[in-house]
PDB file of C-alpha atoms in Angstrom:
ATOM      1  CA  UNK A   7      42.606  13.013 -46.843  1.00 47.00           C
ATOM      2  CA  UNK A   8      40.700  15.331 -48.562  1.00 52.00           C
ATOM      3  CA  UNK A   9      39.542  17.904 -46.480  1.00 52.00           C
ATOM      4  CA  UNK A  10      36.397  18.965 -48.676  1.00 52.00           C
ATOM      5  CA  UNK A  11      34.668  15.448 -47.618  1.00 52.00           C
ATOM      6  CA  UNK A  12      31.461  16.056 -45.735  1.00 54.00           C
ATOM      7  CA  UNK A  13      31.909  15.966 -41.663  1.00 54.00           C
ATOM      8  CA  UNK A  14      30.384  12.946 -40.285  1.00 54.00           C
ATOM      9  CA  UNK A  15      27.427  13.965 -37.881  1.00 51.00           C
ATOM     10  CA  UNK A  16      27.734  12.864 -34.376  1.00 48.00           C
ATOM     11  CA  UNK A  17      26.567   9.735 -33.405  1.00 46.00           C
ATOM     12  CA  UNK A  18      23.145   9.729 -31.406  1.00 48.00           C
ATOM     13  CA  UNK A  19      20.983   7.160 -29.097  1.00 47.00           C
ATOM     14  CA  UNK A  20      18.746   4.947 -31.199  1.00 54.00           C
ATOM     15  CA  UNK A  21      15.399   6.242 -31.877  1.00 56.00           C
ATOM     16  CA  UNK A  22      13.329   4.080 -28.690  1.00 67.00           C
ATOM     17  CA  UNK A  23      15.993   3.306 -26.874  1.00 83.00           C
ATOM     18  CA  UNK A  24      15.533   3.357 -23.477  1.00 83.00           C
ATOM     19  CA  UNK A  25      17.803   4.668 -20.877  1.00 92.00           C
ATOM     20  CA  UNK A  26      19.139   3.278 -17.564  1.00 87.00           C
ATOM     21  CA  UNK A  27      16.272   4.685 -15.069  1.00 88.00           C
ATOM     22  CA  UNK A  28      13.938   3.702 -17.549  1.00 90.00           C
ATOM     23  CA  UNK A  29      15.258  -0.435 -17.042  1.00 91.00           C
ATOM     24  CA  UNK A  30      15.543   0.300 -13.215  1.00 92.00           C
ATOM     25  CA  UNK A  31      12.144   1.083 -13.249  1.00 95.00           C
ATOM     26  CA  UNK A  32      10.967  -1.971 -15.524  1.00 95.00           C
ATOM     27  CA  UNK A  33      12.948  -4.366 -13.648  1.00 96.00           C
ATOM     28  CA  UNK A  34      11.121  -2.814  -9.987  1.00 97.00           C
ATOM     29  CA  UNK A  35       7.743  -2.726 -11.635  1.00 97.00           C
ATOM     30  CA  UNK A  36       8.190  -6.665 -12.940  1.00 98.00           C
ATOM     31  CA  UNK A  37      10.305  -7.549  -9.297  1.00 98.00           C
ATOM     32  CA  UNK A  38       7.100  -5.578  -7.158  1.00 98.00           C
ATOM     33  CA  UNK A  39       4.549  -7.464  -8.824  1.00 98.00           C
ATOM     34  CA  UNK A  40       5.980 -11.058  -9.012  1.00 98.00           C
ATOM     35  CA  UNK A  41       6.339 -10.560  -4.817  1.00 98.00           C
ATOM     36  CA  UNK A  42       2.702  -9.221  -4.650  1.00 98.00           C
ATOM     37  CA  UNK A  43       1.780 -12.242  -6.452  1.00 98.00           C
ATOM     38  CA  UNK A  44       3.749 -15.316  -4.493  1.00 98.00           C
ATOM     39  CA  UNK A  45       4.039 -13.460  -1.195  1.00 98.00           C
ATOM     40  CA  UNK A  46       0.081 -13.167  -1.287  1.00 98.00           C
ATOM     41  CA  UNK A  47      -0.286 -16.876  -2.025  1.00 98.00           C
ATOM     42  CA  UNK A  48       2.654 -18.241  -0.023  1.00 97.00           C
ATOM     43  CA  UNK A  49       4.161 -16.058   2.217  1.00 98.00           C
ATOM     44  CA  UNK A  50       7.770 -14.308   2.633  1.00 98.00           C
ATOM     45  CA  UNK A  51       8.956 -16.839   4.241  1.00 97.00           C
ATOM     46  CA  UNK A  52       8.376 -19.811   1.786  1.00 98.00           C
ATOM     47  CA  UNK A  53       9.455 -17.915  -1.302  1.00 98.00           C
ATOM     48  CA  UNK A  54      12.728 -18.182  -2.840  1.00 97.00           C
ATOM     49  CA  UNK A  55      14.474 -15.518  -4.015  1.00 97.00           C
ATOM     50  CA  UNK A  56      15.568 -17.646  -6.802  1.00 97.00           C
ATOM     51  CA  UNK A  57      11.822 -17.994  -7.407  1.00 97.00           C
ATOM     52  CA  UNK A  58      11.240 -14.165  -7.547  1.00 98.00           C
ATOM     53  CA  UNK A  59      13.747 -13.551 -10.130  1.00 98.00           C
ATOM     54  CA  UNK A  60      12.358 -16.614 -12.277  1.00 98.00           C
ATOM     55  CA  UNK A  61       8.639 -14.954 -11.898  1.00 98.00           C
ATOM     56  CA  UNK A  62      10.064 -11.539 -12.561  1.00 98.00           C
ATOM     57  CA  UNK A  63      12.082 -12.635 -15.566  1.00 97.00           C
ATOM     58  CA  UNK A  64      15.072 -10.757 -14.061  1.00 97.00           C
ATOM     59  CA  UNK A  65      18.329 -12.468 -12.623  1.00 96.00           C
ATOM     60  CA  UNK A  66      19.000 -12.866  -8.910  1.00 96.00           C
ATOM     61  CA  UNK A  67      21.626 -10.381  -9.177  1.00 96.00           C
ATOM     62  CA  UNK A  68      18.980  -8.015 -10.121  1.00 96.00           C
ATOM     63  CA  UNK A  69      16.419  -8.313  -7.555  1.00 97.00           C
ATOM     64  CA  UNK A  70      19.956  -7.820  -5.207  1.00 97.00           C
ATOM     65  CA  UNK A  71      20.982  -4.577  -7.224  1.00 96.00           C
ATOM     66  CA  UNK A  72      17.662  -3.137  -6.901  1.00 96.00           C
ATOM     67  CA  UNK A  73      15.891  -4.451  -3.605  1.00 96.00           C
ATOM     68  CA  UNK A  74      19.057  -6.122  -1.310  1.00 92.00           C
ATOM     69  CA  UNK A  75      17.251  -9.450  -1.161  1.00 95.00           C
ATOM     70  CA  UNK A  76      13.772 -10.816  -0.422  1.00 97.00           C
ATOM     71  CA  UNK A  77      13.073  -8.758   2.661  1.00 97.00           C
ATOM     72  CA  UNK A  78      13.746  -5.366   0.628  1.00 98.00           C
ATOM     73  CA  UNK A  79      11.686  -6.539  -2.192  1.00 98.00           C
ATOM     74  CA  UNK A  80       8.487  -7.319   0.655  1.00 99.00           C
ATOM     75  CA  UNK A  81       9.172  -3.782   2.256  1.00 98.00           C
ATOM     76  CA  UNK A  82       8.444  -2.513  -1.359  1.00 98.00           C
ATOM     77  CA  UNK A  83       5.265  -4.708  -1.981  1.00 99.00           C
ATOM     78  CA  UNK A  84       4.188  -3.530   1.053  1.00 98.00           C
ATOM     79  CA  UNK A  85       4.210   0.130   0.357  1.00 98.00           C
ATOM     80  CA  UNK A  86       2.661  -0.203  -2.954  1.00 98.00           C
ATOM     81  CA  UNK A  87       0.077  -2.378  -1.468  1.00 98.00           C
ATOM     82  CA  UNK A  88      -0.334   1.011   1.435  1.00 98.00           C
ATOM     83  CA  UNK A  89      -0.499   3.481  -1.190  1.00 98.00           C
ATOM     84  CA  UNK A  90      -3.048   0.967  -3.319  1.00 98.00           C
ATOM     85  CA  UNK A  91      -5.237   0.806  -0.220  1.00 98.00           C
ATOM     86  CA  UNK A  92      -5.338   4.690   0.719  1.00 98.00           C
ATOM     87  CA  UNK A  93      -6.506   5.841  -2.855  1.00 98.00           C
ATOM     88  CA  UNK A  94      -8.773   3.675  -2.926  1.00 98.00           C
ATOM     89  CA  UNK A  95     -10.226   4.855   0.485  1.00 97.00           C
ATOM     90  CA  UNK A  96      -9.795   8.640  -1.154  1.00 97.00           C
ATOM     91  CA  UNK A  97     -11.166   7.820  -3.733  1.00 98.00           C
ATOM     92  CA  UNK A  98     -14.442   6.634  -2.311  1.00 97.00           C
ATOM     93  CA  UNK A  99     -14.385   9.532   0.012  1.00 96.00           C
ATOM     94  CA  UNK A 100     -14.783  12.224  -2.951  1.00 95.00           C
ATOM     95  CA  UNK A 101     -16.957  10.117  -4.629  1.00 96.00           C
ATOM     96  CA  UNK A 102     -19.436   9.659  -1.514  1.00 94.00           C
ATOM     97  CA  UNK A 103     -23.108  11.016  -1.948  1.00 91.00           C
ATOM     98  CA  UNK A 104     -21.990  14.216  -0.011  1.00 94.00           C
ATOM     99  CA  UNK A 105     -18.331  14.905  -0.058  1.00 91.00           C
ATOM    100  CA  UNK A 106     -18.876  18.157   1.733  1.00 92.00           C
ATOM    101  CA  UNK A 107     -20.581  16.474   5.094  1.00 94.00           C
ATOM    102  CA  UNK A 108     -16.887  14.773   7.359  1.00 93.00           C
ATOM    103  CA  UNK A 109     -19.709  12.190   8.709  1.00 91.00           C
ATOM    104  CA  UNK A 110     -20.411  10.623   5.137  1.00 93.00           C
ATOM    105  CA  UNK A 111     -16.842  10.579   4.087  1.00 94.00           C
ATOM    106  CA  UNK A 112     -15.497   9.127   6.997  1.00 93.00           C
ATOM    107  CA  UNK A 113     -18.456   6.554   6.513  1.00 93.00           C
ATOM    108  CA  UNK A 114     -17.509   6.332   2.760  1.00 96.00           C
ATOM    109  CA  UNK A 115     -13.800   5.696   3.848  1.00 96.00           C
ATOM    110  CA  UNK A 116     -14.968   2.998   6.336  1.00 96.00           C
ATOM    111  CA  UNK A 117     -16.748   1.275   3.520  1.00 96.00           C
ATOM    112  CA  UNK A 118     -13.553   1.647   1.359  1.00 96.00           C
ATOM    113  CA  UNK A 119     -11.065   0.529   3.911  1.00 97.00           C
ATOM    114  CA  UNK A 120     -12.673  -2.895   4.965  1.00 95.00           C
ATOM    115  CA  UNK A 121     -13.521  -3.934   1.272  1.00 95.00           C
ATOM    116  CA  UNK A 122     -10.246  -3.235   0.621  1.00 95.00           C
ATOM    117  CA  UNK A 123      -9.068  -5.360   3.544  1.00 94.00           C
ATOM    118  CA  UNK A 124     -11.049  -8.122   2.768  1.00 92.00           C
ATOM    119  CA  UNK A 125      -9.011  -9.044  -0.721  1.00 94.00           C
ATOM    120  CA  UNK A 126      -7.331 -11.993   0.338  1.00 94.00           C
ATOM    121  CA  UNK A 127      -4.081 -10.113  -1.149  1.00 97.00           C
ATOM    122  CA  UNK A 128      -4.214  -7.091   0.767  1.00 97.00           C
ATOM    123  CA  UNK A 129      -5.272  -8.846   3.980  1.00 95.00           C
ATOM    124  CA  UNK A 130      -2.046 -11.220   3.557  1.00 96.00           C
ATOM    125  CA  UNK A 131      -0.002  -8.516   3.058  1.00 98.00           C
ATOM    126  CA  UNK A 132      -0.888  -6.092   5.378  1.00 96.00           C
ATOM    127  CA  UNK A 133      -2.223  -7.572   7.934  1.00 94.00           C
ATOM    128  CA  UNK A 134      -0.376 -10.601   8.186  1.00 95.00           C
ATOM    129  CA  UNK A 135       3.145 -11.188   6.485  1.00 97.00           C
ATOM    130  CA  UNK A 136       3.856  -7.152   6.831  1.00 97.00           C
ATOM    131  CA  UNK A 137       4.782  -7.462  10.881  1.00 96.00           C
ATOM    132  CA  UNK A 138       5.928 -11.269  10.065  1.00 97.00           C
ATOM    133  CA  UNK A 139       8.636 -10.257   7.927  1.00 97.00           C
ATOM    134  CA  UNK A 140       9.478  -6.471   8.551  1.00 98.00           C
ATOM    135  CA  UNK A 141       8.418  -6.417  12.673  1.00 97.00           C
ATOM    136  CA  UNK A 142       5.692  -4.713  14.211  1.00 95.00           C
ATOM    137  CA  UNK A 143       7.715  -1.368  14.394  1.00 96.00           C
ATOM    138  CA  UNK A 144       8.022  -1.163  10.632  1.00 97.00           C
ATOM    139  CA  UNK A 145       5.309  -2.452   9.409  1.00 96.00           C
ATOM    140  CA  UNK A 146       3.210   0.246  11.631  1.00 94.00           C
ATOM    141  CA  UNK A 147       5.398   2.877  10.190  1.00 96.00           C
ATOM    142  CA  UNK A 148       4.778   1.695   6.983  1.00 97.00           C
ATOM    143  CA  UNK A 149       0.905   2.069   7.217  1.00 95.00           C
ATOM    144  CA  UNK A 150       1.371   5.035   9.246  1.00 95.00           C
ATOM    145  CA  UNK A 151       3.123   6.693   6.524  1.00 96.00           C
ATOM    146  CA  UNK A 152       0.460   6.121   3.958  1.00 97.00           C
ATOM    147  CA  UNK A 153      -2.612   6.473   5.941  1.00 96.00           C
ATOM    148  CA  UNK A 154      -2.207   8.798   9.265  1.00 96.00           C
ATOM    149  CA  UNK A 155      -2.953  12.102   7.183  1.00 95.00           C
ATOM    150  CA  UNK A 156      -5.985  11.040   5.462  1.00 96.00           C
ATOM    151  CA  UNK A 157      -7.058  10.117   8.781  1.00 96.00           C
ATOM    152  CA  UNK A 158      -5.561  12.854  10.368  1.00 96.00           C
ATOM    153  CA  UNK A 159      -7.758  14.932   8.472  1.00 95.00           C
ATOM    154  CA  UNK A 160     -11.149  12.729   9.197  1.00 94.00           C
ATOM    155  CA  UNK A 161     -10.509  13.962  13.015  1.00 94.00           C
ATOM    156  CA  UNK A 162      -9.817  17.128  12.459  1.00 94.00           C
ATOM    157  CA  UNK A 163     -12.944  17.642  10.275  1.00 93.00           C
ATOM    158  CA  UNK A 164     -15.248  15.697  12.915  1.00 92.00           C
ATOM    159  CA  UNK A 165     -13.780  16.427  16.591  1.00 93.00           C
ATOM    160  CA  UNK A 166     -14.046  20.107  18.348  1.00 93.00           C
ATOM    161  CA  UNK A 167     -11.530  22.478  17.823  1.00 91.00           C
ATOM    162  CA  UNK A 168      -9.211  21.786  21.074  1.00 94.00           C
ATOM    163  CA  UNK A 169      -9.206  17.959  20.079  1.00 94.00           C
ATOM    164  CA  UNK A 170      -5.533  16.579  20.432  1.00 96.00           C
ATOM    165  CA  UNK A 171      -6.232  15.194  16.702  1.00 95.00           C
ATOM    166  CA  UNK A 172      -3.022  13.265  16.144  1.00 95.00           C
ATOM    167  CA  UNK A 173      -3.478  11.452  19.144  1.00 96.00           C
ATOM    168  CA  UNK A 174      -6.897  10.641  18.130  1.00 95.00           C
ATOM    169  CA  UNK A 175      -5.676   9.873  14.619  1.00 95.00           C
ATOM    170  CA  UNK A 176      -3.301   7.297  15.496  1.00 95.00           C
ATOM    171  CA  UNK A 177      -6.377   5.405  18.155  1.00 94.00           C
ATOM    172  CA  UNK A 178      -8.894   5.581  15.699  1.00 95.00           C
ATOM    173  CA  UNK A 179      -5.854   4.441  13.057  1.00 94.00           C
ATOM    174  CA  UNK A 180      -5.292   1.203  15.532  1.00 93.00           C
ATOM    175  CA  UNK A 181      -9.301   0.217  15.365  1.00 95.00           C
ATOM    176  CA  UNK A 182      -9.277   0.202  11.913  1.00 95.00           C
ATOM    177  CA  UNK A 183      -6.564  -2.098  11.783  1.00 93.00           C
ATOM    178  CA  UNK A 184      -8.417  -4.062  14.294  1.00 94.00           C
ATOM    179  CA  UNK A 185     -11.652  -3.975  12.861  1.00 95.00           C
ATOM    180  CA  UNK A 186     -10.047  -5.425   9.442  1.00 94.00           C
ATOM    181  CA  UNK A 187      -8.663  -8.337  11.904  1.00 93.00           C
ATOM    182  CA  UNK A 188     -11.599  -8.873  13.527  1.00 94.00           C
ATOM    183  CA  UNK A 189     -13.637  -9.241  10.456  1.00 94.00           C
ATOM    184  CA  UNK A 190     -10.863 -11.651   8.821  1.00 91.00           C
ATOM    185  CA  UNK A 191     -10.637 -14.183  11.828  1.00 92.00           C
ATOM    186  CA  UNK A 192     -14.683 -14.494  12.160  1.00 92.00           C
ATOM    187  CA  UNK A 193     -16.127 -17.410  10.633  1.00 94.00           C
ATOM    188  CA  UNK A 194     -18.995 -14.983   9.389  1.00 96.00           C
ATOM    189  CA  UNK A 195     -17.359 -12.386   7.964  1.00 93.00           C
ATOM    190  CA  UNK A 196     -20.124 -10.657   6.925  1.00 94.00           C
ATOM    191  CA  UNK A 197     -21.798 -10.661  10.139  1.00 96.00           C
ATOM    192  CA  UNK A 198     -18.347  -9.608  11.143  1.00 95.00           C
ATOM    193  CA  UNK A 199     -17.582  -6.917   9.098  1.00 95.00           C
ATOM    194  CA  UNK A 200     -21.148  -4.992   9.920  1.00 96.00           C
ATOM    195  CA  UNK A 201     -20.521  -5.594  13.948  1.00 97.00           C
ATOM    196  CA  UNK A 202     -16.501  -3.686  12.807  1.00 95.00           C
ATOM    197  CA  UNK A 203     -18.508  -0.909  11.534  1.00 94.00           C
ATOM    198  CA  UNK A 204     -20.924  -0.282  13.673  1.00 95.00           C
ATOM    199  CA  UNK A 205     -18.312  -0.308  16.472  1.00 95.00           C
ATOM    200  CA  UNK A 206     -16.101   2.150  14.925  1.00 94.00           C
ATOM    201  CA  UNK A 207     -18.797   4.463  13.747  1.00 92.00           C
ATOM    202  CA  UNK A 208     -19.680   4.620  17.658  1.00 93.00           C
ATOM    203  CA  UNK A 209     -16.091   5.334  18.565  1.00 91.00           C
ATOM    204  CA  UNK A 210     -16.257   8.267  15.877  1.00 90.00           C
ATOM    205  CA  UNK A 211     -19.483   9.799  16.995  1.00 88.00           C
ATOM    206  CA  UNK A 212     -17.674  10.204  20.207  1.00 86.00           C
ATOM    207  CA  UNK A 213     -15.438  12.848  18.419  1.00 82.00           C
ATOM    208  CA  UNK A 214     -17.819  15.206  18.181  1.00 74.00           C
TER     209      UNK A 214
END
């Protein structure tokens, strides 16, 4: 061999190529939203995981590898679904008309919260397939996770200085879950939703 030839450079990754966490996260993204889509419409319980993996254009083996069957793959649904819900309520608390006055954030938030509540895909869900599938312990501290500090910091904005805000937090946290209920099982919703409001806008002023 002649040893003037020219070294061979070292072999590299393809230009685009993608790496392992990148697939993970494809295959999670595509698994997350073909479960937000047929659990919304269906429910856990009457979805397939065959069916998932079809919609998701994995194989079953993948939704297994990355989720450990249907009920993992609803737990994550469910906290993107949380997380969706929350920014939106942030979001339409800094946007409110005076994002310096607690009273017309919290209001803002209100607003936000049962809006979001009333898409028939977050109501299903959250409201209803979350304790179905996961249990009631769970699925609370699933929305607690998401949701108690935002609220935390409602209460600690609006209530007098000695307040025991996190106990507060998690009450007003259980109205607003009810409110959302109360306002989905009425057969005037509208009507519904404005009695919700006004009921937990009364059970804030008493904060202050």
């Amino acid at each position: 061999m002649d040893d003037s030839s020219p070294a061979r450079p070292a072999a590299t990754a393809a230009p685009g190529r993608r790496t392992q966490a990148e697939r993970n996260a494809t295959t999670r993204a595509a698994l997350v939203e073909a479960g937000r889509r047929l659990f919304a419409t269906r429910g856990v319980a009457d979805v397939a995981t065959d069916e998932l993996a079809r919609a998701a254009g994995v194989t079953r083996g993948a939704l297994y590898h990355q989720y450990d069957g249907k009920t993992g793959l609803f737990a994550a649904v469910l906290e993107s679904v949380e997380a969706e819900v929350v920014a939106r309520v942030s979001q339409a608390m800094e946007a409110c008309a005076d994002p310096a006055d607690p009273a017309t954030r919290l209001l803002a938030g209100l607003d936000a919260y049962l809006d979001a509540c009333a898409d028939p895909t977050i109501h299903r869900i959250t409201l209803v397939e979350g304790p179905a599938a996961l249990g009631w312990q769970t699925w609370r501290e699933v929305g607690h996770r998401h949701a108690i500090g935002l609220v935390e910091q409602s209460v600690r904005a609006l209530a007098p200085a000695d307040a025991p805000v996190p106990a507060l937090a998690h009450l007003l946290m259980g109205a607003l879950g009810e409110a959302a209920l109360y306002v989905a099982a009425s057969e005037d919703p509208a009507r519904a939703r404005e009695e919700a409001r006004t009921a937990v806008l009364a059970l804030v002023a008493g904060l202050s």
